[in-house]
Every structure is written in C-alpha cells, then in structure tokens.
Coordinates of C-alpha atoms in Angstrom, one line a residue:
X1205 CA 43.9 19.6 142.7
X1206 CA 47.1 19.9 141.0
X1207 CA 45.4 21.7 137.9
X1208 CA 44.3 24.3 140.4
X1209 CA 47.6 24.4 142.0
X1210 CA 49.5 25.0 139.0
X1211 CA 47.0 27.5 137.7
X1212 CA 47.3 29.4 140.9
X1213 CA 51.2 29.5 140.8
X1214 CA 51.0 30.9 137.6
X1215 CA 49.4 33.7 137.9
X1216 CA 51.4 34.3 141.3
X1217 CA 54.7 34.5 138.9
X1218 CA 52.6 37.0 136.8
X1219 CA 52.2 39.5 139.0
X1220 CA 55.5 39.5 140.1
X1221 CA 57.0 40.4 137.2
X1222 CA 54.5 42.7 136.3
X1223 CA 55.3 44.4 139.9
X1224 CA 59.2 44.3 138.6
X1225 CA 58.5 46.1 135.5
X1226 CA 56.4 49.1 137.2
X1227 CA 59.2 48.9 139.6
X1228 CA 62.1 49.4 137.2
X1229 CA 60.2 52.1 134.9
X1230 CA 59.6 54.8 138.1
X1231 CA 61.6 57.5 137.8
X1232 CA 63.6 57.2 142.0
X1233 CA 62.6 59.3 143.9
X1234 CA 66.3 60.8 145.1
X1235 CA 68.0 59.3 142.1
X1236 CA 66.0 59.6 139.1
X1237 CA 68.1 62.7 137.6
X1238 CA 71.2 60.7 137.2
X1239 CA 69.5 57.9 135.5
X1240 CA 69.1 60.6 132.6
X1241 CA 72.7 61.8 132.0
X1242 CA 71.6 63.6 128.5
X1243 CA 68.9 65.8 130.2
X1244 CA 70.2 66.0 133.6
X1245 CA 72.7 69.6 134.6
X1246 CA 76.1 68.5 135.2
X1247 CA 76.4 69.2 139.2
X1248 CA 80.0 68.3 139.1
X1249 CA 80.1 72.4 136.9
X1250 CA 79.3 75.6 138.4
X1251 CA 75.6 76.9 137.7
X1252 CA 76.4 79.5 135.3
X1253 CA 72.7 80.6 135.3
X1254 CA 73.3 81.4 139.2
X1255 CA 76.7 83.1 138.5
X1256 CA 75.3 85.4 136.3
X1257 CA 77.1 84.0 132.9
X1258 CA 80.3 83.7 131.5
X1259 CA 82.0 86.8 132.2
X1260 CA 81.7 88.8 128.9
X1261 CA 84.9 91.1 127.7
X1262 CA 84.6 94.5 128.3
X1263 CA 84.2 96.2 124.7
X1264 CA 87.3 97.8 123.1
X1265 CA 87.5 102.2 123.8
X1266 CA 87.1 104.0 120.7
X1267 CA 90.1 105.7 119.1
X1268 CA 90.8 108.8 120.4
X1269 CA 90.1 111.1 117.0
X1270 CA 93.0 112.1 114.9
X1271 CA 94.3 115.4 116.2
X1272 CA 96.3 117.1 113.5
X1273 CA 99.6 119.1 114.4
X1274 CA 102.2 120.9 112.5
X1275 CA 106.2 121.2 113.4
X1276 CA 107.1 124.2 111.9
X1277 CA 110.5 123.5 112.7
X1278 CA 109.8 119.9 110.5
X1279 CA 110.2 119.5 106.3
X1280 CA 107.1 120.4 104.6
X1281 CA 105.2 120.9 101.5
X1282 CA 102.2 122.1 100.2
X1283 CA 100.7 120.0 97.2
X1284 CA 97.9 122.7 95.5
X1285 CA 95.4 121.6 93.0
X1286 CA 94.0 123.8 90.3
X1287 CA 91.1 123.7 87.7
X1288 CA 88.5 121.6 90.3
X1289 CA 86.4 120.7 91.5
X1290 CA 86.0 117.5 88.9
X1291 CA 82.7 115.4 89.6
X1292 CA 85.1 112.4 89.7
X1293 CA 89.0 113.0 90.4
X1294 CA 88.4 115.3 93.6
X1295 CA 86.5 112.7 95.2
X1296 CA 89.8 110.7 94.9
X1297 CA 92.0 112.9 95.2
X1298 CA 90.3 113.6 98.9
X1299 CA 90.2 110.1 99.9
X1300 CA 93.7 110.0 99.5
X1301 CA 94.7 112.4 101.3
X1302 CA 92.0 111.6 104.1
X1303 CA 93.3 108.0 104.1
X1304 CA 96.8 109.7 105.1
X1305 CA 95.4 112.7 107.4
X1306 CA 97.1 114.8 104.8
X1307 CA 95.8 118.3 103.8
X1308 CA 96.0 120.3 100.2
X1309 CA 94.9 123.5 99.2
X1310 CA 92.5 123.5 96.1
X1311 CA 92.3 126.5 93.7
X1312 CA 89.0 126.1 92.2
X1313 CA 87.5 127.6 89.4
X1314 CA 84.4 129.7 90.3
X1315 CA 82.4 128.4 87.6
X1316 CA 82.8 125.2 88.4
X1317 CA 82.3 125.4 92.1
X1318 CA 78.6 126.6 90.7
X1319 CA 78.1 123.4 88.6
X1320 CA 79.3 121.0 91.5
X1321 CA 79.5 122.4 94.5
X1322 CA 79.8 118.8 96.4
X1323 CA 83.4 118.1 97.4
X1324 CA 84.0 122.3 99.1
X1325 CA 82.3 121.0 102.1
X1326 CA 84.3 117.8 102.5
X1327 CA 87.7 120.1 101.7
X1328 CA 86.8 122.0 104.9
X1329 CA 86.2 118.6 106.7
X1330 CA 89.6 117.2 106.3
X1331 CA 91.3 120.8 106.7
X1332 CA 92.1 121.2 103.6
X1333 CA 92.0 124.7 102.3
X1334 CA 89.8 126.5 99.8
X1335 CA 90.7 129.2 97.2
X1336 CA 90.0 130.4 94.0
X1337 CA 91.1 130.4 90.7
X1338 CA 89.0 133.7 89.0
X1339 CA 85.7 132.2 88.0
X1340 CA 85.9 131.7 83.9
X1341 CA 89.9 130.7 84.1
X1342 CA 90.8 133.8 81.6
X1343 CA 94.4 135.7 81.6
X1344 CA 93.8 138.3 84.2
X1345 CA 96.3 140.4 82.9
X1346 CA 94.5 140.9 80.2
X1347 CA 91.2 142.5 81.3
X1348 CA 90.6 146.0 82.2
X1349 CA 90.3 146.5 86.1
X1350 CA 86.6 146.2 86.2
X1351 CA 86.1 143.2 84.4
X1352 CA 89.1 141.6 86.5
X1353 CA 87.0 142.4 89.6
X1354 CA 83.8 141.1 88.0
X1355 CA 85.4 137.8 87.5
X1356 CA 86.7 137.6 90.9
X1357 CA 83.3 138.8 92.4
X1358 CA 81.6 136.5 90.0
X1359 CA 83.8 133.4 91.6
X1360 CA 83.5 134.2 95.6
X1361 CA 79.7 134.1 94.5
X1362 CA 79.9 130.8 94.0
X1363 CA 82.5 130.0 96.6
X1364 CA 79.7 131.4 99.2
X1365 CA 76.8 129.4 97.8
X1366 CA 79.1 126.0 98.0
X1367 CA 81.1 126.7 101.1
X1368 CA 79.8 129.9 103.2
X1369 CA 82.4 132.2 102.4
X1370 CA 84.5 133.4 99.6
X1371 CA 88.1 132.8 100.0
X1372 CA 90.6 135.7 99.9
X1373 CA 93.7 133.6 98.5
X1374 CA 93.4 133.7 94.5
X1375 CA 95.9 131.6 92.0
X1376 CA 95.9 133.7 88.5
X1377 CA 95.2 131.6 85.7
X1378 CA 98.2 130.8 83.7
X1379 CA 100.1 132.5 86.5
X1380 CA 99.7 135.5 84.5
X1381 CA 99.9 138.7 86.3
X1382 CA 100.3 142.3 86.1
X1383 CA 100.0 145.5 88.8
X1384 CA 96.7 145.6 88.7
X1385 CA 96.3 142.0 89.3
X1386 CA 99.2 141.8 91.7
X1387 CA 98.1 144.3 94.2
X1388 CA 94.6 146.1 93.1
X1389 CA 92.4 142.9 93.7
X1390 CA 91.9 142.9 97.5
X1391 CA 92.9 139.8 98.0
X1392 CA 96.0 137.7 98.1
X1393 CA 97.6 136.5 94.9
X1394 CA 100.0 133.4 95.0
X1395 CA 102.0 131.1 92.1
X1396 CA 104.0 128.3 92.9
X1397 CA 107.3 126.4 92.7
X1398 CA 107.3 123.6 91.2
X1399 CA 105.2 122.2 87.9
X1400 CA 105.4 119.0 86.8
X1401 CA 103.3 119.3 84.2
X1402 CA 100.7 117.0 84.6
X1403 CA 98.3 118.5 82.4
X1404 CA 100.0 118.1 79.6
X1405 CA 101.8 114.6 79.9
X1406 CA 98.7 113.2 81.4
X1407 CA 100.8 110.0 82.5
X1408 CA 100.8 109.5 86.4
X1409 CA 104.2 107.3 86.2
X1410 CA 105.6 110.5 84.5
X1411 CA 104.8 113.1 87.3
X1412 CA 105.8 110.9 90.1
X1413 CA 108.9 110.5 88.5
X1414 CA 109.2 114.2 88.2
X1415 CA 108.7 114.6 92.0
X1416 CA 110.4 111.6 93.6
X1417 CA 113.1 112.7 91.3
X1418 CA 113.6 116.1 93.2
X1419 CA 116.4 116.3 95.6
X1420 CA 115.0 118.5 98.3
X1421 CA 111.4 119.8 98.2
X1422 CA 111.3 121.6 101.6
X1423 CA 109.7 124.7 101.2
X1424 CA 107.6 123.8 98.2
X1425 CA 104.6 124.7 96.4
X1426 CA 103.6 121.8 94.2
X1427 CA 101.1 122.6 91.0
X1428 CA 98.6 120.1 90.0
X1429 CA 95.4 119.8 88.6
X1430 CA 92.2 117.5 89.9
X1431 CA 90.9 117.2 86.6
X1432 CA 92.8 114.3 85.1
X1433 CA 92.3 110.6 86.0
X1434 CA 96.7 110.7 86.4
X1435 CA 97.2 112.9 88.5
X1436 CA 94.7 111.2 90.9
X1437 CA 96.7 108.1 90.4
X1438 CA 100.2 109.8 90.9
X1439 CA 98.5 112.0 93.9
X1440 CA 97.7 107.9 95.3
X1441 CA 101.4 107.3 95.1
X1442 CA 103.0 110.7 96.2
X1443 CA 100.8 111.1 99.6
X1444 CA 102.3 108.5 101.0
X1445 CA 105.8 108.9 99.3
X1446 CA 106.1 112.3 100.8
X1447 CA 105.2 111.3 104.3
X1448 CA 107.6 108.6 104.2
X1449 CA 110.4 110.6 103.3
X1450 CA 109.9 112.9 106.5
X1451 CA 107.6 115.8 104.9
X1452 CA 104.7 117.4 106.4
X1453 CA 101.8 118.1 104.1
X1454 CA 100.5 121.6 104.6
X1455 CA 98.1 124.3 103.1
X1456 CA 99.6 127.3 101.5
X1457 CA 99.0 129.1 104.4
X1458 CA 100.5 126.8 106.8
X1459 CA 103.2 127.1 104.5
X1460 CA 103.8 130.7 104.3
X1461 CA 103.1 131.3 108.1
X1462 CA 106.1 128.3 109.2
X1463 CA 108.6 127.9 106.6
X1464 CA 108.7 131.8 105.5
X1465 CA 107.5 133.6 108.0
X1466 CA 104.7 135.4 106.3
X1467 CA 101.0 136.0 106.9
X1468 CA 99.0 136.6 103.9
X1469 CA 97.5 139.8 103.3
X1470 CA 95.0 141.4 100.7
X1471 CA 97.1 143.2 98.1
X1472 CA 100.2 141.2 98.4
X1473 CA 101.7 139.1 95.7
X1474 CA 103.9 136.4 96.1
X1475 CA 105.0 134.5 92.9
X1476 CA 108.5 133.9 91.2
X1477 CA 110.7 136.3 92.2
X1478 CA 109.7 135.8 96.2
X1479 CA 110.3 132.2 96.2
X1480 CA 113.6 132.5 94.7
X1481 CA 115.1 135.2 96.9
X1482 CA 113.1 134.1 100.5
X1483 CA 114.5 130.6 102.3
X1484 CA 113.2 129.8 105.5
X1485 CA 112.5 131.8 108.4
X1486 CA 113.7 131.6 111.7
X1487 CA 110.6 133.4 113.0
X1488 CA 107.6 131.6 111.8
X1489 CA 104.6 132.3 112.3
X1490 CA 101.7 130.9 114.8
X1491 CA 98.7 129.8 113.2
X1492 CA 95.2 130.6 115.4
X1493 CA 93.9 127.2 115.7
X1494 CA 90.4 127.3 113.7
X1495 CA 87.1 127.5 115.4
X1496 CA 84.7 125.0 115.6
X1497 CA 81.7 127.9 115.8
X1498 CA 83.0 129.3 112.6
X1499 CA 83.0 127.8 109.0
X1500 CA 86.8 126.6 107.8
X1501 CA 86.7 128.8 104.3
X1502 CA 86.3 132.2 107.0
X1503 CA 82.5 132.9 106.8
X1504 CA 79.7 133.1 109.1
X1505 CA 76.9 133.1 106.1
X1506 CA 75.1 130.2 105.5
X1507 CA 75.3 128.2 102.5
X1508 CA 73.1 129.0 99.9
X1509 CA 71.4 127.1 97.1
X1510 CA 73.5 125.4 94.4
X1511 CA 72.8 127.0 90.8
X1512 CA 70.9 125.0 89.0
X1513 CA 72.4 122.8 86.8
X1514 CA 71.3 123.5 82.5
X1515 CA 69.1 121.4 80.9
X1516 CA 71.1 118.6 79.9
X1517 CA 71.1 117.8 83.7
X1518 CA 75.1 116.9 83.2
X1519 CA 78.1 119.2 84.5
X1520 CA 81.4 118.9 84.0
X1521 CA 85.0 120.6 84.4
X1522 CA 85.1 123.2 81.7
X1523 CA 88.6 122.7 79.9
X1524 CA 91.5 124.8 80.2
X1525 CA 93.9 124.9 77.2
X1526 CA 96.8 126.2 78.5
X1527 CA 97.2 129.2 75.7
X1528 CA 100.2 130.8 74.2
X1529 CA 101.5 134.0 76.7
X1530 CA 103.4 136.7 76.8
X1531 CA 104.3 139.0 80.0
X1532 CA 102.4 142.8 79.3
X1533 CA 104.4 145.5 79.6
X1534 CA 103.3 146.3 83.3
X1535 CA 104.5 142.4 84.2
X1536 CA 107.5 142.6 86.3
X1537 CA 107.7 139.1 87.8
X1538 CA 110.3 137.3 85.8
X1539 CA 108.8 133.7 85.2
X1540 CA 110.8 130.4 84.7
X1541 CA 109.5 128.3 81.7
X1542 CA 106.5 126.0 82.4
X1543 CA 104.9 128.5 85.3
X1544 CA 102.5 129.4 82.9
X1545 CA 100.6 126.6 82.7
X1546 CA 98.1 126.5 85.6

C-alpha cells in the first residue's frame, strides 16, 4: 500500500512540473512582446514608419550660372595669343582662364586651325574671341596683293570649317605691315603693346617677371604665344595675378570699344603709332551683348568637316622663326624694338 502510495505521488510531482515548464515557455498573451526586448519596437519612440521617416534635407539649389560683365569704367587688359592652336598648350591655356572666368583673344594661324580644329569651339564657349593670323604665318608685306588675299582667304577657310565663320580681326605676322596690308585687306588689322618675349626666352619665371614687373598695364595688349609649355605655365600664374591686382580681362574688342572708344572696322589699322598717341576715352563704346541664336566667331554657316589630317596621322604647330625684318619703303608705322616678333 505504501509502494502504491508513493508511486502515485510521484508521478503527481511530475506532472506538475511538466505543467510549469509549458507554463513558463508560452509566449503571454498581453505581455509576450516585452519579454523579447531585442526584437520587440521600442513603444517608448515615435513610429517613424507611421510618421513618414526622418525628415530628409531639402537638396542644396544649383548655382546660378556665371554671368560675365564688363566695367568699362574698371582697369583692364587684354592678354592675345598667337601661333595656336597647339594640340597641347591651348587646352591649358583655356582651363586657366575658364578656372578664372577670364577671356583672351587667340590669333590663330589658318593652317593650323585645319590640322586641329578642336579647342575654336571651346574659345567661343568661354567667350573668348577668335581671329586670325594669315594662314602660312609669312611677312605680309612682302607678297603682292593677290597672294596677300589668297593667304587671308586660304585662313578664314579654315576658320569656317572649325568654328562657322571666318573672323574679320587679323594680327600680321611679325607685325609687319605695309598699305596694302594696312587698309586693302577688308578686314581689320591690329598689333599690340606689350611683348614679353616669350618665344624666345621660353622661361615662364622670366615672362611673369616681365609683366608683374610693369607699373601700370591699363589699357594693354599683351603678346603671347600658345605654343610653348612656359607660357602656359606663366599664363597659370598671371590669370590670377592680374585679377588680383584689380584688372579686368577682356578681348581685343572689348578693349578697343571701352578703354578707347573705337569700334573695329574693315580697312582700319591700329598698331604702334595709335597706341602711343590714343589714352582712354571718355566715351566708350557699348558692346551688343552676343546672341545665343547666332555662332560667337559672327557666322550663321555650319561647321564643316575638319581636313583630313596627312598620312602620318600626327599634327602639330608648324614653327615660326621669328626672321630678320626690315620696314618696306611703303611702311609708315614706326615700330619699337621687339614688335616684330609675333
């Protein structure tokens, strides 16, 4: 009797604690959630997925585009390039002055243009402006009339193909002129003021020495030449040089129309003798801002197809010596030592 007894209370404590353990492992039925901290939401925070998120920053506005603007009452000068475009120092010579929202006016050579035709388009992209240099970089003033305007033809040729239009502002070679290339061309013919020689130094430190060493460049004209590694590097250094000092890069145009007063025209010359009797005006002249329906070099034709480069596939510059000269007996432009360079 007491085996059975004890038997029977044994298996009564078994099912108890079996019942305890069920008991214990059941998830409760109001309170389960909090007995699982790690996978349970956080009532005690707001329900982001019901508030729609966390609010998200409104995204920065774009900058407004660069708007450029000229004070023709302001210190400016015009920084010109000759001998271009070069398959290499253009490029850099552009991103400097796109860097700085600075413009330039680049007297290419026509044969050139025809061998790399590239960098004309992004010239009229920045605003810079785009004129020519004759097309085979010979002393004008030395060829008969026709062969002058065959040159000239032969270089607004390749202006058109490259850019849509041939420019009417010409920079003789050498700054060698006489009548006939003074006022029989058509088209506007224009020197400069001040060469520092960079073609023939070739040292970058050298012609930003030149410059910075200038008292007053108001007014200016600047000759340089895209084809030389230095004068990239001392174009890097000037940009920003200039601007500092208060001056306003501007095209030769700009130039001419604000500081003295003049708006080119075919047949005009202005070299040597102009710049050193005309100081500024006190009537310049209003630029029309440029059309966005019409191409920046002045043209409405499209552009055509690059000439085909020979049959080494490789272009470059062609090199200008800068030869021994003499004024002709029709030159009448009395020119300073080192104009004749360009």
């Amino acid at each position: 009797m007491n085996h059975l007894f004890s038997i029977a209370l044994s298996l009564l404590i078994l099912f108890s604690s079996t019942s305890c353990i069920g008991k214990a492992a059941a998830p409760e039925e109001d309170g389960g959630a909090e007995a699982n901290p790690i996978s349970a939401p956080d009532k005690s925070q707001p329900d982001t997925a019901e508030a729609g998120g966390p609010e998200e920053t409104p995204p920065a506005a774009p900058d407004e585009p660069y708007v450029r603007t000229v004070d023709p009452s302001g210190p400016m000068v015009a920084l010109t390039f000759d001998d271009g475009p070069h398959e290499i120092y253009t490029d850099q010579i552009l991103d400097v002055l796109e860097e700085n929202h600075a413009v330039a006016t680049f007297f290419e050579v026509g044969r050139n243009v025809a061998g790399f035709p590239a960098p004309l388009a992004r010239m009229a992209e920045l605003g810079c402006e785009i004129a020519s240099h004759s097309n085979a970089h010979r002393d004008l003033s030395k060829m008969k009339k026709s062969a002058l305007l065959a040159d000239l033809d032969t270089a607004d040729a390749a202006f058109i193909a490259a850019a849509g239009a041939a420019p009417t502002l010409v920079r003789p070679p050498y700054g060698a002129v006489n009548q006939t290339v003074k006022y029989d061309t058509g088209r506007t013919l224009i020197t400069w003021t001040i060469d520092p020689q960079d073609w023939l130094s070739q040292d970058a430190q050298a012609v930003v020495s030149y410059i910075q060493g200038l008292q007053d460049l108001d007014g200016e004209i600047i000759l340089l030449h895209s084809t030389y590694e230095s004068t990239a590097q001392a174009v890097a250094v000037l940009v920003p040089w200039l601007q500092e000092q208060g001056y306003q890069l501007v095209t030769v145009t700009e130039l001419m129309a604000y500081y003295y007063g003049e708006a080119l025209q075919p047949g005009q010359f202005y070299g040597y003798t102009y710049f050193s009797t005309h100081g500024r005006t006190d009537t310049p002249i209003q630029l029309p801002a440029a059309s966005e329906d019409e191409p920046d070099a002045g043209g409405d034709s499209e552009p055509e197809e690059a000439p085909e480069e020979g049959p080494s596939g490789e272009w470059t510059p062609t090199p200008v010596p800068a030869p021994e000269w003499t004024p002709t007996p029709e030159e009448t432009d009395t020119t300073p030592p080192g104009w004749l360079t360009a």
